[in-house]
Short mmCIF file of C-alpha atoms in Angstrom, two decimals:
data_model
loop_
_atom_site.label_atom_id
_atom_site.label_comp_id
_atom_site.label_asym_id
_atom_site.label_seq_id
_atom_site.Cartn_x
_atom_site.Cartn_y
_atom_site.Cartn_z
CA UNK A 711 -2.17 -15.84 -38.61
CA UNK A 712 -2.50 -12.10 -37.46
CA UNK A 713 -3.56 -9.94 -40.03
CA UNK A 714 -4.62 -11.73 -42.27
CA UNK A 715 -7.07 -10.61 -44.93
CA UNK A 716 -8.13 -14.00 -46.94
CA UNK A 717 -8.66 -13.07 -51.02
CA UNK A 718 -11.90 -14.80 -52.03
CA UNK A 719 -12.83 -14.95 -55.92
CA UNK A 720 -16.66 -15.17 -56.20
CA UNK A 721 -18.06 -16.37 -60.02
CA UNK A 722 -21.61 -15.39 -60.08
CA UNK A 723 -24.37 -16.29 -62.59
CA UNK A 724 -25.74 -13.39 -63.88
CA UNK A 725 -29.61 -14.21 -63.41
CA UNK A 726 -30.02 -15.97 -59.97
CA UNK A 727 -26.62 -14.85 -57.81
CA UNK A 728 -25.22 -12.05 -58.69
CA UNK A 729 -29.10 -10.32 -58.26
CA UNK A 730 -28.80 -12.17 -55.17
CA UNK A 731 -25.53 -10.42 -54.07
CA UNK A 732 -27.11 -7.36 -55.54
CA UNK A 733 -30.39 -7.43 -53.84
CA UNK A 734 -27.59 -8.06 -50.12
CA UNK A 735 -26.03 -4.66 -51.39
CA UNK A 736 -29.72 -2.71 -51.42
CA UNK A 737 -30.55 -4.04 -48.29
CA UNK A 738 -27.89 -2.66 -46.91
CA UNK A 739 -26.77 -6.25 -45.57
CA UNK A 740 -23.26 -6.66 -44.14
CA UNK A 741 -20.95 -9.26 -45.06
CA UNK A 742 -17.18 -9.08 -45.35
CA UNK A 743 -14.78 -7.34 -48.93
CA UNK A 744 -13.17 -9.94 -49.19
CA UNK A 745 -15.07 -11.14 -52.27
CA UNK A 746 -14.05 -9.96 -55.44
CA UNK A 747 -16.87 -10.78 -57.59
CA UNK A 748 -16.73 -11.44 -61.42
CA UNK A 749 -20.03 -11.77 -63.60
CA UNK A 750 -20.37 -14.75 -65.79
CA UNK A 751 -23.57 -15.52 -67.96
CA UNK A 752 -23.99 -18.93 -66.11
CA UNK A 753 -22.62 -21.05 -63.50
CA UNK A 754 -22.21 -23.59 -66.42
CA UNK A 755 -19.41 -20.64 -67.75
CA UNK A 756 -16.72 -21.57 -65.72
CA UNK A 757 -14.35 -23.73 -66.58
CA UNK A 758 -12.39 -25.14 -64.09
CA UNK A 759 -9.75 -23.84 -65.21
CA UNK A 760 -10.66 -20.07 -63.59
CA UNK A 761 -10.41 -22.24 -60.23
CA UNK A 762 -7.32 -23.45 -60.46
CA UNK A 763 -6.09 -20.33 -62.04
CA UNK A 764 -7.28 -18.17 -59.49
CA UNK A 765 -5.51 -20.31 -57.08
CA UNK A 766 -2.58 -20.07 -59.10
CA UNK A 767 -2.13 -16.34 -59.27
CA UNK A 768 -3.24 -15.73 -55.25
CA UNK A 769 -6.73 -16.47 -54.73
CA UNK A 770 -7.17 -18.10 -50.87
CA UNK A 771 -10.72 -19.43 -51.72
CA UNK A 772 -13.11 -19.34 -54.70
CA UNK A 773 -17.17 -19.60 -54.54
CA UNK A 774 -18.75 -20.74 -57.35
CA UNK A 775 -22.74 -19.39 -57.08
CA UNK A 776 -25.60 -20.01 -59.94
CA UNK A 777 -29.29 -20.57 -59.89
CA UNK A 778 -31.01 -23.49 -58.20
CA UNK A 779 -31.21 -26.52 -60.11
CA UNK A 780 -34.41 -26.53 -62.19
CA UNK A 781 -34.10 -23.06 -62.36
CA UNK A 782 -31.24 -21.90 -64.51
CA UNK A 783 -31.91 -19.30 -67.59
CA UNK A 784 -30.32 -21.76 -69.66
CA UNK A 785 -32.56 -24.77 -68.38
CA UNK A 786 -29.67 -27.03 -67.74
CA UNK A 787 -25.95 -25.10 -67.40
CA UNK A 788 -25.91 -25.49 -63.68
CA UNK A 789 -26.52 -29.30 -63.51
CA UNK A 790 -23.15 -29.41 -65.85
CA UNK A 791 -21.70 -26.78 -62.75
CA UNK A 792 -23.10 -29.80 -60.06
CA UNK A 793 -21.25 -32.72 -62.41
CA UNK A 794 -18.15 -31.70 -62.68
CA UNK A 795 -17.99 -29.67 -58.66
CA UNK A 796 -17.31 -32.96 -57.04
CA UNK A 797 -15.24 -34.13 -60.08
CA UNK A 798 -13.29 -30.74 -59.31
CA UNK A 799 -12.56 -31.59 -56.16
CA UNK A 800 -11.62 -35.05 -56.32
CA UNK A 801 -8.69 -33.30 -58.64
CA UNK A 802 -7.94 -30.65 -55.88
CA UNK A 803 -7.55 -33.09 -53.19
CA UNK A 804 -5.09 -35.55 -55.07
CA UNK A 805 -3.03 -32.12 -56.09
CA UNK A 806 -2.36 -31.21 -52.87
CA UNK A 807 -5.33 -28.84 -52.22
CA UNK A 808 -7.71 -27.95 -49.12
CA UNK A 809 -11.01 -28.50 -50.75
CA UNK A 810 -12.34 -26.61 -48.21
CA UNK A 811 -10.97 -23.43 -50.30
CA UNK A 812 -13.77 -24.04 -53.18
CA UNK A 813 -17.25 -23.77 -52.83
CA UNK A 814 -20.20 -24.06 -54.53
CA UNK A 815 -23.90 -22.56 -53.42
CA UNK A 816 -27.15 -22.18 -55.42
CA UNK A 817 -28.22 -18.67 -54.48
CA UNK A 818 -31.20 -17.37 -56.58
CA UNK A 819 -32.19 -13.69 -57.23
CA UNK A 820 -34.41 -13.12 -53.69
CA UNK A 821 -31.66 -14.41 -51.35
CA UNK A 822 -29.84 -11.64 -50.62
CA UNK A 823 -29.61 -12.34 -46.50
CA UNK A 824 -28.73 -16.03 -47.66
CA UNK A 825 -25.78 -14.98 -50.10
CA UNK A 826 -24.33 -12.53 -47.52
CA UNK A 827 -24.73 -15.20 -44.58
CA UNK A 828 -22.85 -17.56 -47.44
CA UNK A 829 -19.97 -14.99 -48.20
CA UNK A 830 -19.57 -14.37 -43.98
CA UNK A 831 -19.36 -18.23 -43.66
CA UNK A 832 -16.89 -18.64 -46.13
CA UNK A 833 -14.97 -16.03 -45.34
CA UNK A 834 -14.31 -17.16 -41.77
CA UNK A 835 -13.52 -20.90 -42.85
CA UNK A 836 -10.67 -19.13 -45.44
CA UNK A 837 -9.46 -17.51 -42.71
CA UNK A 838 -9.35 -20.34 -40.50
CA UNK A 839 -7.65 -22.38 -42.90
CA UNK A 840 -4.92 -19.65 -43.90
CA UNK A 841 -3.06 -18.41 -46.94
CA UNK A 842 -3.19 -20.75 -50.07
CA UNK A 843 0.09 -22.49 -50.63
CA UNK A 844 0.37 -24.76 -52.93
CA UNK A 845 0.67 -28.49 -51.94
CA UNK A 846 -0.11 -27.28 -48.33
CA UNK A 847 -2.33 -30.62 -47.97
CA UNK A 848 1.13 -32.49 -48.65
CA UNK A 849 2.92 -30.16 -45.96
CA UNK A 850 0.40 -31.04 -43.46
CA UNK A 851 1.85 -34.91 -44.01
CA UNK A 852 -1.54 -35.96 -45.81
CA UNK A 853 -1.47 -38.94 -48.12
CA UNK A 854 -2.07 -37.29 -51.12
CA UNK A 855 -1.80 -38.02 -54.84
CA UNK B 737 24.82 -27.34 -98.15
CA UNK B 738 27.24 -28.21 -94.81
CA UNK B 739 25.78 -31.07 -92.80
CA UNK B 740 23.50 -30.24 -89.87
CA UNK B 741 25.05 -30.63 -87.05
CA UNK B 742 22.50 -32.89 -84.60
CA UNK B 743 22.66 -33.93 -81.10
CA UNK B 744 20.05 -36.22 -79.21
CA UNK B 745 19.29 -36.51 -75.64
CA UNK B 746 17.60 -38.04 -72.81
CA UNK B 747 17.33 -36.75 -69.39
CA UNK B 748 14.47 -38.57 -67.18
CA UNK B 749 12.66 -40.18 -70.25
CA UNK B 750 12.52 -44.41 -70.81
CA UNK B 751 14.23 -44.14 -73.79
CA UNK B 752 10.94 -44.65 -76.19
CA UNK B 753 12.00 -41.03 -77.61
CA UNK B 754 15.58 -42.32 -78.97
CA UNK B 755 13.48 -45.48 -80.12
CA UNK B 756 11.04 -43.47 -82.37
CA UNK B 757 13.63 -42.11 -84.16
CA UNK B 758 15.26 -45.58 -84.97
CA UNK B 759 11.58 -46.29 -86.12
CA UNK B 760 12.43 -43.96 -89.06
CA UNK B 761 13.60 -47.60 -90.41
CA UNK B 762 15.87 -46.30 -93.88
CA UNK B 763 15.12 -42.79 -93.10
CA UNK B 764 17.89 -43.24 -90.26
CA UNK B 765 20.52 -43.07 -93.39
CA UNK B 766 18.85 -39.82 -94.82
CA UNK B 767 18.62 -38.71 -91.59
CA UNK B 768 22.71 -39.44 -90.94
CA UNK B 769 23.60 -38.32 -94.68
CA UNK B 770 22.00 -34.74 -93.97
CA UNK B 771 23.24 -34.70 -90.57
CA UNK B 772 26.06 -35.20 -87.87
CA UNK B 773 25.22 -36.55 -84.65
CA UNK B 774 27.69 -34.73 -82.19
CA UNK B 775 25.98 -36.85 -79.06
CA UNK B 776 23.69 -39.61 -78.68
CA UNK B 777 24.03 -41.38 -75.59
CA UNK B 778 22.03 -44.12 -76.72
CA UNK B 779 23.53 -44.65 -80.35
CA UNK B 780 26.72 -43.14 -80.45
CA UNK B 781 30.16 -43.17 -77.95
CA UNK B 782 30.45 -39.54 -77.44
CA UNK B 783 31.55 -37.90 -74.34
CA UNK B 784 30.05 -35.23 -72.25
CA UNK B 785 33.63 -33.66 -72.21
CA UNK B 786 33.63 -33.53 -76.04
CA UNK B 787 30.71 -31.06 -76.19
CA UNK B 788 31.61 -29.17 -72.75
CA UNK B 789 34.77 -28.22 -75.07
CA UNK B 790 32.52 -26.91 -78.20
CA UNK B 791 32.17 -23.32 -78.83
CA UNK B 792 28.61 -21.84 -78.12
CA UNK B 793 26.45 -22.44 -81.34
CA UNK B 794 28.10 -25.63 -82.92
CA UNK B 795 24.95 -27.94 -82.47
CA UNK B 796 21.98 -26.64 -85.03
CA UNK B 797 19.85 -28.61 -83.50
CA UNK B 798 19.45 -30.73 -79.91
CA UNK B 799 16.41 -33.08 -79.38
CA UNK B 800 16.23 -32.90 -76.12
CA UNK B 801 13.80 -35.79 -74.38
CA UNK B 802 12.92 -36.60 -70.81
CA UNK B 803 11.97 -34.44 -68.10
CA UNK B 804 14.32 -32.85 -65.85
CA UNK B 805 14.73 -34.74 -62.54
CA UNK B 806 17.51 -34.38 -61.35
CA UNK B 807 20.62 -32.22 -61.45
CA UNK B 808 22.72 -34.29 -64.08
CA UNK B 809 19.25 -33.92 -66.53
CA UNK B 810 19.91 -30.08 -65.47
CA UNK B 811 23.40 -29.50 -65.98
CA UNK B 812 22.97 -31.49 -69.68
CA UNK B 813 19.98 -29.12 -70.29
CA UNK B 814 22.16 -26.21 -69.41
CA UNK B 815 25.30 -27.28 -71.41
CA UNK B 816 22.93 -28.10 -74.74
CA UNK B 817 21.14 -25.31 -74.55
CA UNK B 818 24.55 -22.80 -74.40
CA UNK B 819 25.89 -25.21 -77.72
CA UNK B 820 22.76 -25.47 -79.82
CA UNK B 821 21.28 -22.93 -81.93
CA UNK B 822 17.95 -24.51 -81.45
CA UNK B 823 16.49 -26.53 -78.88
CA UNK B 824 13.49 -29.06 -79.07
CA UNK B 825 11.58 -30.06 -76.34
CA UNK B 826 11.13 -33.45 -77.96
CA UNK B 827 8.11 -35.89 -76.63
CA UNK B 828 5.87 -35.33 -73.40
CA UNK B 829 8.64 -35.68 -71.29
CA UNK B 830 10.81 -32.54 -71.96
CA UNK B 831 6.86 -30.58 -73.44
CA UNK B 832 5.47 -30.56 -70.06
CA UNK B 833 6.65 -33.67 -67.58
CA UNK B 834 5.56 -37.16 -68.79
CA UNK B 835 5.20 -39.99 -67.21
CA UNK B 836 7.97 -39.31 -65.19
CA UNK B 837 6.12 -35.95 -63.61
CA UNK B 838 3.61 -38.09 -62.42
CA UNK B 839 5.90 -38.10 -59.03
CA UNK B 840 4.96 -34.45 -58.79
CA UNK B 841 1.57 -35.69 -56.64
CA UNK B 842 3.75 -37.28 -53.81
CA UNK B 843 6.50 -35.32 -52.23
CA UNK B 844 10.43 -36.37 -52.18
CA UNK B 845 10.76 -37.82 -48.93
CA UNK B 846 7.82 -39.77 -49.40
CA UNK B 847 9.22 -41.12 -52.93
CA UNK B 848 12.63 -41.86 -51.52
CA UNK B 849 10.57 -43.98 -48.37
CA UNK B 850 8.55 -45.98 -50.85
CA UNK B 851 11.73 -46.48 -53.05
CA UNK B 852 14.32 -47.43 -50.92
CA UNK B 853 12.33 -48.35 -47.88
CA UNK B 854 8.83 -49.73 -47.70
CA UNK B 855 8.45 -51.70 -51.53
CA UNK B 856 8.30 -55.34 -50.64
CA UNK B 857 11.56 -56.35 -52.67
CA UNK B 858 13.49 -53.84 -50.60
CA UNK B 859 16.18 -55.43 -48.49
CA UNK B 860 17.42 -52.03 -46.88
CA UNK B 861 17.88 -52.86 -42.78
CA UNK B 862 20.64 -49.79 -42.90
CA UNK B 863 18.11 -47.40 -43.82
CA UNK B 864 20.82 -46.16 -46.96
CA UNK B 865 19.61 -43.49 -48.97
CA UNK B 866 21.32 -42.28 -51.66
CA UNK B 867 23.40 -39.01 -51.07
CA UNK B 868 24.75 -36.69 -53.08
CA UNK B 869 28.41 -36.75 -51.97
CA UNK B 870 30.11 -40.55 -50.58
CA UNK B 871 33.09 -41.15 -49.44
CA UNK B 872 34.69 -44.54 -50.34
CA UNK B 873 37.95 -46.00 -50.13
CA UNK B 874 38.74 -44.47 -53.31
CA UNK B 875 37.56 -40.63 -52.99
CA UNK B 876 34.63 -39.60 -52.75
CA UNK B 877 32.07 -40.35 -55.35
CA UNK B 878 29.44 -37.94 -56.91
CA UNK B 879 25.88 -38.33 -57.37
CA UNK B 880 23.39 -36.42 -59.18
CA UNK B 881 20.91 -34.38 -56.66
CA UNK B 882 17.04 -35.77 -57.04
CA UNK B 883 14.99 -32.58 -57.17
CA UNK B 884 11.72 -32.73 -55.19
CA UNK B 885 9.93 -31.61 -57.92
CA UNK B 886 10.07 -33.01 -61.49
CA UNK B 887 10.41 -30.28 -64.24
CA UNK B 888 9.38 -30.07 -67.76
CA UNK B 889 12.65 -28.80 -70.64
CA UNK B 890 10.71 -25.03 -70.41
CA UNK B 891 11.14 -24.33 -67.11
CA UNK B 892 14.93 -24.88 -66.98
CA UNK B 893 16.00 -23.49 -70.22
CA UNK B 894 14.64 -21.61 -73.09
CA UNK B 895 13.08 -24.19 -75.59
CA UNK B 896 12.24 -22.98 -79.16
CA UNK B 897 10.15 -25.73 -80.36
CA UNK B 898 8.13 -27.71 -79.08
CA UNK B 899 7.37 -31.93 -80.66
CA UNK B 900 4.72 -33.73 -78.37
CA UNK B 901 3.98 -37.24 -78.17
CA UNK B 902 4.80 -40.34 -76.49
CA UNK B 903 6.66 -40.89 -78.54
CA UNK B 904 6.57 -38.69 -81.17
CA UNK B 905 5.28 -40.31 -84.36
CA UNK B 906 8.13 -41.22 -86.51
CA UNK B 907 6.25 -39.68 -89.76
CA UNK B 908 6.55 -36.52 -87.38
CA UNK B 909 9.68 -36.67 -86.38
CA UNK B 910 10.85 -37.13 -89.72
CA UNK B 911 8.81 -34.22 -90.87
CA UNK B 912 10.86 -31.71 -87.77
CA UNK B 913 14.38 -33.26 -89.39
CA UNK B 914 13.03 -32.25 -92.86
CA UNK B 915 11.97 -28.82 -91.39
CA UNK B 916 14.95 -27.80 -89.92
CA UNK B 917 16.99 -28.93 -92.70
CA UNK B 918 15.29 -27.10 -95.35
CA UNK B 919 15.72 -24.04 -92.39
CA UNK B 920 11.44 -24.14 -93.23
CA UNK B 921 10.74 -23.24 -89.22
CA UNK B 922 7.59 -21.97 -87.90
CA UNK B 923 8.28 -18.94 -85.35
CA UNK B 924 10.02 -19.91 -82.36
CA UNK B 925 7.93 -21.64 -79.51
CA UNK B 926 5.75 -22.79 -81.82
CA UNK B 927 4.56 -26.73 -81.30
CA UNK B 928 6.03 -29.01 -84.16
CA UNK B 929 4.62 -31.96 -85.31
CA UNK B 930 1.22 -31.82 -83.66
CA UNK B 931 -2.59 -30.24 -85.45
CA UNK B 932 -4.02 -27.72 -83.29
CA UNK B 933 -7.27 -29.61 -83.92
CA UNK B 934 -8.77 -31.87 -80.98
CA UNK B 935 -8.16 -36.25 -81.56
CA UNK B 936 -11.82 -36.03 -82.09
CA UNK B 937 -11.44 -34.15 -85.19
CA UNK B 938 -9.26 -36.54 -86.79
CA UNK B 939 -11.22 -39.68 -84.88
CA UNK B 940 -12.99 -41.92 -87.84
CA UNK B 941 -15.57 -43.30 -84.88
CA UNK B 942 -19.25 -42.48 -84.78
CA UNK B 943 -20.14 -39.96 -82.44
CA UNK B 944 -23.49 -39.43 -81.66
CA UNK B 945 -25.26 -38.02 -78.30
CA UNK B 946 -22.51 -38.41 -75.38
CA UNK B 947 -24.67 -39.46 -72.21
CA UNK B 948 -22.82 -41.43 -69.64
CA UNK B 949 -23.94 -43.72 -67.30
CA UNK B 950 -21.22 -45.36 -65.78
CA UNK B 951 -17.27 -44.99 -66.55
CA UNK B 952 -15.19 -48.06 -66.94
CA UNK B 953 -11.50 -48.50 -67.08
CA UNK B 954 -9.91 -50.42 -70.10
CA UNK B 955 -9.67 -54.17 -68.40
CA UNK B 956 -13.71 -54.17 -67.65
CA UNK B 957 -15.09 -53.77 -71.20
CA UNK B 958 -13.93 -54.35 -74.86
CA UNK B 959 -15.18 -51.62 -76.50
CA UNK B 960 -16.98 -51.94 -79.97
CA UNK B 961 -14.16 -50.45 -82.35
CA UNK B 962 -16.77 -48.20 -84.68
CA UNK B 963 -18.30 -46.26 -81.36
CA UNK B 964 -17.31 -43.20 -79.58
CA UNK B 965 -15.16 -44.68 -76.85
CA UNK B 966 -15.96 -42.23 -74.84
CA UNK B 967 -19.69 -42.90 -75.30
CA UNK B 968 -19.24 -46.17 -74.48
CA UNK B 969 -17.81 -45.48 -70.88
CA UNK B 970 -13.83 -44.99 -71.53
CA UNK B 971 -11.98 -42.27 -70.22
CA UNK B 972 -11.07 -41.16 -73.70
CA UNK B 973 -8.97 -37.81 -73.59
CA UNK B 974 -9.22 -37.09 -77.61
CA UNK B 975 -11.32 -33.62 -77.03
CA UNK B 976 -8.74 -31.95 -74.95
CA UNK B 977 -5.85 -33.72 -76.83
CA UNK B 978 -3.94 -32.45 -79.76
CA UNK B 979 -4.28 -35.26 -82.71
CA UNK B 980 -1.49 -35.25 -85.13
CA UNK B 981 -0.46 -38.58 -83.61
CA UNK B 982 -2.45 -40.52 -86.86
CA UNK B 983 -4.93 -42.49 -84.01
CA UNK B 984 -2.74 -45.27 -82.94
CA UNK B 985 -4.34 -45.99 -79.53
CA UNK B 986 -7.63 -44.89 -80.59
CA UNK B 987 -7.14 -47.36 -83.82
CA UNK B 988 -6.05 -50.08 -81.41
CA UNK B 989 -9.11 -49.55 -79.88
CA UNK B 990 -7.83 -48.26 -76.64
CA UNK B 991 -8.76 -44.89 -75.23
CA UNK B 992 -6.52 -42.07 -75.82
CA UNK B 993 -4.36 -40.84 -72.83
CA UNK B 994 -3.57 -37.03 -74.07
CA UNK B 995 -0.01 -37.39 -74.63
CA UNK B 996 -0.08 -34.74 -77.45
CA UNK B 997 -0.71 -32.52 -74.81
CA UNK B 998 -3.35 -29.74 -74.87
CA UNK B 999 -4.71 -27.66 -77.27
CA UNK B 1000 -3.19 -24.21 -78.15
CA UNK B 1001 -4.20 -21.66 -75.69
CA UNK B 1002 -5.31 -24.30 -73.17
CA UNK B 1003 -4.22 -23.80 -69.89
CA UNK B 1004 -4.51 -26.75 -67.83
CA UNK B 1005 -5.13 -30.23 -70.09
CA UNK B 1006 -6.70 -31.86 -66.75
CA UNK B 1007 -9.25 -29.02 -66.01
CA UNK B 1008 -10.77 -28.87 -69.69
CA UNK B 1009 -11.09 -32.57 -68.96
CA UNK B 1010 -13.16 -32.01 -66.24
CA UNK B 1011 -15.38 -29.60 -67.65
CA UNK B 1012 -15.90 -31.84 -70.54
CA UNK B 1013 -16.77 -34.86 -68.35
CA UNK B 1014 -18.85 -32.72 -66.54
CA UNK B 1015 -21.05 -31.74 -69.58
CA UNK B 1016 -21.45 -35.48 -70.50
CA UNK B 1017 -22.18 -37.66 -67.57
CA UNK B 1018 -26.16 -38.76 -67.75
CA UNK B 1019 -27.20 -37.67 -63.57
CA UNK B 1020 -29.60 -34.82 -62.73
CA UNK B 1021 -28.75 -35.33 -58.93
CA UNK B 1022 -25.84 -35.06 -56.79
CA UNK B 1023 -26.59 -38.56 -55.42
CA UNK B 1024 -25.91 -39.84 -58.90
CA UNK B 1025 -23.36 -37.77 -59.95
CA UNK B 1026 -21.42 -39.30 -57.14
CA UNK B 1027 -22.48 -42.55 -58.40
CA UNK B 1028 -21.10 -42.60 -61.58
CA UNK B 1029 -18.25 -40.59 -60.85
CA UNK B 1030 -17.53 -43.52 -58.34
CA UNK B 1031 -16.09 -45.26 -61.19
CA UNK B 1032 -13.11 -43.35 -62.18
CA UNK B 1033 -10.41 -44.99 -60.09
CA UNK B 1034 -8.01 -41.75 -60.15
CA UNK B 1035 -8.82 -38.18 -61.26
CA UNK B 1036 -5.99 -36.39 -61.53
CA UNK B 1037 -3.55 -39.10 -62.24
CA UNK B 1038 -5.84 -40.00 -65.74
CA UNK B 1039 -6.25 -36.34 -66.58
CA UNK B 1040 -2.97 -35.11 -65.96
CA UNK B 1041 -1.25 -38.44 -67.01
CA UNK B 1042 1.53 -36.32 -69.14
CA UNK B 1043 1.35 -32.76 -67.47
CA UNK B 1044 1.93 -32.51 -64.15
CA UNK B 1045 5.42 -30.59 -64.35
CA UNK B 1046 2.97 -27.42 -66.56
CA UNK B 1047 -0.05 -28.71 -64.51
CA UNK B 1048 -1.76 -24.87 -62.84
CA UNK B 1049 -1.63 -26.75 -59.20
CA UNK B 1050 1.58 -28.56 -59.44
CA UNK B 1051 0.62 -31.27 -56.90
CA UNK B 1052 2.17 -32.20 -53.46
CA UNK B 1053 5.80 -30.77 -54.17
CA UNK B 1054 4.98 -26.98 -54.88
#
């Protein structure tokens, strides 16, 4: 694949990792645009439905980011993120889906150099693993289903 | 008042759908004095030829059921949908898949294989697989083409209303005939027949704190018929499930399996499941998450057990 530019949709809590991405941007840390970033209250917020959508309209990846467990503003959202994650993928992988393509991270407000070492990782495993396409597990003749 | 003019289908569907509306029991003959069937494969001797001749517009009303498989389902769907003035996506099948969309997680090839190959009754040593054009001593003889992905009514034609179920309740479906008879329709595209309320809301169980330890499936436990089921471990899927459907596999003490299909302005039936599941399991570590998670035997086949043609990720064929 020449060329290309992987599309990465980032949900980040409000309290522990998006001040974590926003503490990267003040230290003037580098890590790739191919993150487009949306703000949610919690990591507990999002449904997974905004994965699969996301993957439905173009997304190539998705990263999931909230607070360290034991630490979330809403004492337990992300421990309902961390139950249904692995449920979430178990689902991807019998549709047909890389579940390489979503990730999940607990990134808290001081982490800045962590969440931009995060975003560089992921962004280079997307782009190893290519455009989304859907049932692309399938096309690579893995039993799937 | 001229007699409404009715026809009745199946396309990929078992044939529960033309059952449930026998199970009208006497209602049949209200149902036959207010209207005339023009085709019912399963009932009635008409011919496809009969309706390919009718002007566009002289069905009211087609209840179409089954999913759309292959191209003879497709052509049907076409020709309907150019004679009837309405069209209803009638039971899971034709709403969004079925059972029969199920398939959708393994691709053709790999159906036709198992099929005509690899099951252990399967005699085949010629390797034959069906084709859509053979030539036999007699001409050549035509068979429908099997589509590697199996579609739901919506995505072949336009469907005005929508009836869930499998099968639609016959109170329900006597309720739609009543409907469209009295011309008393809800605005096109609109879901018939179903609440836009969750199962739970109609369920008469007691609900109380849902904390889950482990999950079992329906052989391992018999469930205490005034409790949650879900509480108790069963992969119930009444809060992302329309109700409407009165309860019956909820009252038979089984869990339900969400063929009322999803809620209005729900996406994706499976991932509400998941995020509901996710909210209720009793584990504070990934460890035990993994655990009790162990014990659902398959994810996407339970959650998705009626959706996979409107499913977001459309499994292996897409």
């Amino acid at each position: 694949m020449n060329n290309f530019e992987p599309k990465i949709i980032g949900f980040l809590c409000n309290w522990c990792s998006y001040a974590g991405a926003d503490l990267a941007g003040v230290s003037r840390l580098q890590y790739p645009a191919n993150l487009r970033v949306v703000r949610v209250m919690c990591s507990g917020r999002v449904d997974p439905t905004f994965v699969f959508k996301a993957l439905d309209v173009g997304a190539d990846g998705v990263l999931i980011a909230g607070c360290h467990p034991g630490d979330c503003h809403y004492s337990d959202g992300n421990y309902n993120t961390m139950r249904r994650y692995p449920l979430m993928l178990q689902v991807l992988e019998q549709m047909g889906v890389d579940k390489r393509r979503v990730r999940l991270e607990w990134v808290s407000a001081a982490e800045g150099p962590q969440f931009a070492k995060i975003v560089n990782e992921f962004t280079e495993q997307i782009r190893r693993l290519g455009p989304f396409k859907k049932g692309e597990l399938a096309e690579r003749g893995a039993k799937v289903g | 008042m001229a007699k409404l003019k009715l026809a009745i289908y199946w396309a990929a569907a078992c044939g529960g759908c033309d059952v449930a509306v026998l199970d009208v029991h006497e209602k049949i003959l209200d149902i036959a004095d207010a209207a005339d069937i023009l085709l019912w494969p399963v009932a009635t001797d008409h011919k496809y030829a009969d309706v390919e001749k009718m002007a566009p517009g002289s069905i009211d009303v087609c209840l179409f059921n089954g999913a759309v498989r292959n191209s003879e389902n497709e052509h049907i769907a076409k020709m309907l949908r150019e004679k009837s003035k309405v069209m209803v996506a009638f039971g899971s099948c034709a709403v969004s898949g079925g059972i029969p969309a199920l398939a959708n997680f393994k691709r053709r090839e790999d159906i036709l294989q198992r099929v005509y190959m690899d099951t252990p009754s399967t005699v085949n040593p010629e390797q034959v697989l069906p084709v859509t054009d053979c030539p036999v001593p007699e001409g050549v003889l035509h068979l429908p083409e099997f589509f590697g992905f199996v579609h739901s009514l919506n995505q072949v034609v336009e469907v005005d209303y929508y009836v869930p179920g499998c099968p639609p309740t016959a109170e329900r479906i006597w309720e739609v005939v009543q409907a469209i008879a009295t011309g008393n329709l809800p605005a096109a595209g609109a879901t018939v027949g179903a609440l836009d309320k969750s199962l739970c809301d109609e369920c008469p169980r007691e609900k109380s704190n849902k904390k889950i330890k482990r999950f079992y499936r329906s052989h391992e436990i018999i469930p205490d018929p005034q409790q949650c089921l879900l509480e108790q471990g069963l992969l119930c899927m009444g809060p992302v499930t329309r109700g409407g459907c009165g309860g019956q596999c909820i009252s038979a003490n089984m869990p339900c399996r969400g063929c009322y299909g999803p809620l209005p302005g729900v996406l994706d039936q499976g991932a509400k499941y998941i995020s509901s599941i996710g909210a209720i399991i009793d584990a504070r570590t990934p460890e035990e998450v993994k655990k009790i998670l162990a014990g659902i035997a398959d994810p996407a086949g339970t959650f998705y057990r009626f959706g996979m043609s409107t499913a977001l990720l459309k499994g292996a064929n897409r």
